[in-house]
PDB file of C-alpha atoms in Angstrom:
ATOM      1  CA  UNK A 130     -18.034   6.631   5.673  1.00 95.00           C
ATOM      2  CA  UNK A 131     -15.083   4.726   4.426  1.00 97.00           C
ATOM      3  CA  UNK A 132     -11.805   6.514   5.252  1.00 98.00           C
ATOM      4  CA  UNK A 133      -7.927   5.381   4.218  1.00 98.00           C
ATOM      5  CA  UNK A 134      -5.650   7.708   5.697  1.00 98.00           C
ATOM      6  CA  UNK A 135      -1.573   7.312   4.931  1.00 98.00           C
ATOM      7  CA  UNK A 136       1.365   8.500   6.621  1.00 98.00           C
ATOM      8  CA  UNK A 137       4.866   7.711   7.101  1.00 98.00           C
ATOM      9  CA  UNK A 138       6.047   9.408   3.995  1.00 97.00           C
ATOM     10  CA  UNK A 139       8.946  11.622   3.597  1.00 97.00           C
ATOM     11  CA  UNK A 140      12.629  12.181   2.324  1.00 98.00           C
ATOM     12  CA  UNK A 141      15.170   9.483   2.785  1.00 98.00           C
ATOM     13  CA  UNK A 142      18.733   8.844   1.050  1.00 98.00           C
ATOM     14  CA  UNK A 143      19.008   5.700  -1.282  1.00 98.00           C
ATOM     15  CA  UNK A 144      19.673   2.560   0.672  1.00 98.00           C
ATOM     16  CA  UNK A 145      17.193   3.793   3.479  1.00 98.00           C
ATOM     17  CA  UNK A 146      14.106   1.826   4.957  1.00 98.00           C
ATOM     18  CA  UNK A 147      10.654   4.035   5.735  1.00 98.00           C
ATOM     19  CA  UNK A 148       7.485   2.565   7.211  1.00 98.00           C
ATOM     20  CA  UNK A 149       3.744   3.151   5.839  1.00 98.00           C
ATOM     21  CA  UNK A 150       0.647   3.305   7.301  1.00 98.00           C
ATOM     22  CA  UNK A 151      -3.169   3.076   6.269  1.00 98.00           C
ATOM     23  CA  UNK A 152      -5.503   3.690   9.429  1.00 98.00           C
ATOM     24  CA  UNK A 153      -8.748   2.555   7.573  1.00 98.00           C
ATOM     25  CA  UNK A 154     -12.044   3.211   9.073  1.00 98.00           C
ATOM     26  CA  UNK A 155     -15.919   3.483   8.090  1.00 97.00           C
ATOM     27  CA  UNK A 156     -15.849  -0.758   6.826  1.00 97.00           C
ATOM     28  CA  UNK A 157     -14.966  -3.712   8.416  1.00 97.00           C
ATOM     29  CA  UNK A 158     -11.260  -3.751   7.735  1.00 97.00           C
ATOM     30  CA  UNK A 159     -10.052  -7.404   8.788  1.00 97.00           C
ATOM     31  CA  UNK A 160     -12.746  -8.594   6.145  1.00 96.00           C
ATOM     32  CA  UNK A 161     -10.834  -7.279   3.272  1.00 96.00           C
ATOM     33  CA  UNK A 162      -8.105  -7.800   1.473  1.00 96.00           C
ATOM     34  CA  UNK A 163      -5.649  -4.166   0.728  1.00 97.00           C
ATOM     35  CA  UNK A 164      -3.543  -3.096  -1.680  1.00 97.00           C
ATOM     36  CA  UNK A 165      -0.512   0.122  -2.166  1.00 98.00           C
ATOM     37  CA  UNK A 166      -0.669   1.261  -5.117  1.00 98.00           C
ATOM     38  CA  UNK A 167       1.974   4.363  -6.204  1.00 98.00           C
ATOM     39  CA  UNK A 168       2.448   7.051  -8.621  1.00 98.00           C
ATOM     40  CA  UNK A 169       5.734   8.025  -9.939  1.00 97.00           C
ATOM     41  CA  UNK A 170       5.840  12.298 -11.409  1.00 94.00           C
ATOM     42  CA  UNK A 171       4.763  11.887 -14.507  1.00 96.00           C
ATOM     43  CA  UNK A 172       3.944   8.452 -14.832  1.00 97.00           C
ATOM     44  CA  UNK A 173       0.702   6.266 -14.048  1.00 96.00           C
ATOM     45  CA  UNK A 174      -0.526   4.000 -11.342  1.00 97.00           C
ATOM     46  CA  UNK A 175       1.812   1.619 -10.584  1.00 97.00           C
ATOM     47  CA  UNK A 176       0.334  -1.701  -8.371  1.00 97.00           C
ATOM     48  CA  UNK A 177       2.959  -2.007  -5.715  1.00 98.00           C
ATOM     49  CA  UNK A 178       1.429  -4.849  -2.845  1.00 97.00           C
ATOM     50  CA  UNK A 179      -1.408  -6.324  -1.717  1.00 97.00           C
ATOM     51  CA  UNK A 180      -2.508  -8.610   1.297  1.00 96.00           C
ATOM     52  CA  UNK A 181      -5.382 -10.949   2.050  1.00 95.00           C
ATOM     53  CA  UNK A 182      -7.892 -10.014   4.932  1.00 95.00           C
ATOM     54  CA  UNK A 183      -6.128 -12.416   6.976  1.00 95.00           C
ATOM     55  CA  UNK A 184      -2.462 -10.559   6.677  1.00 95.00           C
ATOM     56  CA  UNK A 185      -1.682 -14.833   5.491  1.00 95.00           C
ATOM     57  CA  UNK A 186      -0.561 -14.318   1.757  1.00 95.00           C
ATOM     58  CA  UNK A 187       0.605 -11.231   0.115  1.00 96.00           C
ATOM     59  CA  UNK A 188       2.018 -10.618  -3.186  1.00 96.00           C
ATOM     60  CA  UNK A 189       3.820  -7.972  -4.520  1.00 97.00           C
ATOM     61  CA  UNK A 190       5.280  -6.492  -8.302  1.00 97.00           C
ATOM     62  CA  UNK A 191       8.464  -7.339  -9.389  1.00 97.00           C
ATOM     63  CA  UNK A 192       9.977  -4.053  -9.023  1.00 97.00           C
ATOM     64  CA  UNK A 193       9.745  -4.085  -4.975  1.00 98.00           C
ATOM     65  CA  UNK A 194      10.197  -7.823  -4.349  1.00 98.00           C
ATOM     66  CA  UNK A 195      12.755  -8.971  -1.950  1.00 97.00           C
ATOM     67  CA  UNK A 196      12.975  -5.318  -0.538  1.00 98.00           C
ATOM     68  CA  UNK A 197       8.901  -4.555   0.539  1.00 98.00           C
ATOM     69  CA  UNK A 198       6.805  -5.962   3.077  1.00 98.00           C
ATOM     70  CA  UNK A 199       3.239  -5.322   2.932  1.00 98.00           C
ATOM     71  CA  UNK A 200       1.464  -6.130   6.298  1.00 98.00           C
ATOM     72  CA  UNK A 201      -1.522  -5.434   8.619  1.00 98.00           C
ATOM     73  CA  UNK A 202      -2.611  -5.197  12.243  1.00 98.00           C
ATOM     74  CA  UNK A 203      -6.854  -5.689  12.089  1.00 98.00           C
ATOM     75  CA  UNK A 204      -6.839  -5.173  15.635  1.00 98.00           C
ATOM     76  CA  UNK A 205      -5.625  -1.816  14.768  1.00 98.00           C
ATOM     77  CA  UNK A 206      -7.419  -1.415  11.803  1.00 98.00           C
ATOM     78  CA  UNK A 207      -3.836  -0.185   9.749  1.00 98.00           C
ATOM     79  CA  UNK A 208      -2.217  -1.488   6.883  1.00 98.00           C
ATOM     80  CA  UNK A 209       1.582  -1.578   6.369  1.00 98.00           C
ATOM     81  CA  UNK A 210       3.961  -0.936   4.152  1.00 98.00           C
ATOM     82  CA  UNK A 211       7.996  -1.234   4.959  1.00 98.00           C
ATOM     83  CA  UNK A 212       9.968   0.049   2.396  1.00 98.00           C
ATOM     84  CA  UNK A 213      13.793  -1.485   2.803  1.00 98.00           C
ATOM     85  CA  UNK A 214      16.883  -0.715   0.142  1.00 98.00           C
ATOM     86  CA  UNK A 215      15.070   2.253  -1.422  1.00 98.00           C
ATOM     87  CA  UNK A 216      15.907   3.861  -4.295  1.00 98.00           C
ATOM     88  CA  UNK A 217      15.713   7.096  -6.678  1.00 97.00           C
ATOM     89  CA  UNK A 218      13.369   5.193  -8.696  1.00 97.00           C
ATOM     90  CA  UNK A 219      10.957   4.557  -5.134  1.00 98.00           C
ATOM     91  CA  UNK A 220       9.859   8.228  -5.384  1.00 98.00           C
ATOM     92  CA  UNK A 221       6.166   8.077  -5.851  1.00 98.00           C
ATOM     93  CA  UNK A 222       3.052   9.113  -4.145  1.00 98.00           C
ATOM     94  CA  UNK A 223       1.874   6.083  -2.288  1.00 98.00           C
ATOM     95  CA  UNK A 224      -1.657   5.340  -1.820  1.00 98.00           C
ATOM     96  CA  UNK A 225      -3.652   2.774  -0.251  1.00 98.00           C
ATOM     97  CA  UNK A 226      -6.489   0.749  -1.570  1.00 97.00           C
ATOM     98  CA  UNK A 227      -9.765  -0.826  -0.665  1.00 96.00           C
ATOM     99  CA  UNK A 228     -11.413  -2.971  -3.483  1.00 94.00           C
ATOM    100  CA  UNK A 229     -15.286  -3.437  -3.312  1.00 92.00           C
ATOM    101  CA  UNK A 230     -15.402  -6.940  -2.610  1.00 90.00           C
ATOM    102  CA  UNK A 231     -14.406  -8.843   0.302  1.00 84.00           C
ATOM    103  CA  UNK A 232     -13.431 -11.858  -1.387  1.00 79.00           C
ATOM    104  CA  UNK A 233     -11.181 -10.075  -4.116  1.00 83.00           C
ATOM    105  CA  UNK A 234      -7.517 -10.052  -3.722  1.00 85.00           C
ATOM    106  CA  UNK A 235      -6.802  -7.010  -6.448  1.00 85.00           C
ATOM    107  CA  UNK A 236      -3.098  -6.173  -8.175  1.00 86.00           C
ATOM    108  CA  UNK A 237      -4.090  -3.942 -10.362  1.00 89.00           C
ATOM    109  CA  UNK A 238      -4.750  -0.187 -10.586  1.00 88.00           C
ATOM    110  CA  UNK A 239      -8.248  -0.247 -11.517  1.00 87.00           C
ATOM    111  CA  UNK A 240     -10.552  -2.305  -9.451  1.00 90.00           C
ATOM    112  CA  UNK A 241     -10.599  -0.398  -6.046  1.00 93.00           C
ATOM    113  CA  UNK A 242     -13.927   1.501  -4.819  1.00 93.00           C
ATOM    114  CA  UNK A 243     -11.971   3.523  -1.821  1.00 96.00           C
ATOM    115  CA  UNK A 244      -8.448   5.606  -2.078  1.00 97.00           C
ATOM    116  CA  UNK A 245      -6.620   7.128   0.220  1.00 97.00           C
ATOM    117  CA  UNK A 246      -5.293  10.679   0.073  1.00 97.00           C
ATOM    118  CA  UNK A 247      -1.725   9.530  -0.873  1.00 98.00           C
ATOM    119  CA  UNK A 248       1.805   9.967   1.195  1.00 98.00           C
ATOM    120  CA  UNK A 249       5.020  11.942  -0.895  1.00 98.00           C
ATOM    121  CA  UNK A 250       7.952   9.086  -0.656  1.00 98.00           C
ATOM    122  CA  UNK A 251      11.503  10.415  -2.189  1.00 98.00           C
ATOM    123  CA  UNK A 252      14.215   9.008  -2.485  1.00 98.00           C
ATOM    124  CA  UNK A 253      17.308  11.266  -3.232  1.00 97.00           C
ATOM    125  CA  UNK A 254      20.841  11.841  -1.859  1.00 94.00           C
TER     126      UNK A 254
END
């Protein structure tokens, strides 16, 4: 069965850098393109990054730009996500995303058929 497993979360001050990780398993992984995906208390979804099976082109949302870098190892199966110049606004759960085709490239919130269980990222002096 498909599984998307995150880590790398925690507590860091403003200005800090953390490093994500998605160890997917149960599909073939290099065939797809990923997405993060994030969830601020009391807010919705927000689409954070996504990446082409090939790790060639990646996009990402305004609000991280110039300060994320979404990335992948297919060898290893793991998706990326370093988080540089963080800030209070940063805190979210952060969640990685499989959408159901191979050939979609998704940055939305919406068109994704597998989840992972979410990493806690805060940012806080």
């Amino acid at each position: 069965q498909v599984q998307l497993v995150e880590s790398g979360g925690g507590l860091v001050e403003p200005g800090g850098s953390l490093r994500l990780s998605c160890a997917a398993s149960g599909f073939a992984f290099r065939r797809y393109s990923m997405s993060w995906v994030r969830q601020a208390p009391g807010k919705g979804l927000e689409w954070v990054s996504a990446i082409n099976s090939g790790g060639e082109f990646t996009t990402y949302a305004d609000s991280v730009k110039g300060r994320f870098t979404i990335s992948r190892d297919n060898a290893k199966n793991t998706l990326y996500l370093q988080m540089n110049s963080l800030k209070p606004e940063d805190t979210a759960v952060y969640y990685c995303a499989k959408p159901p085709l191979d050939s979609m490239v998704v940055v939305t919130t919406d068109e994704y058929d597998y989840w992972g269980q979410g990493t806690q990222v805060t940012v806080s002096s």
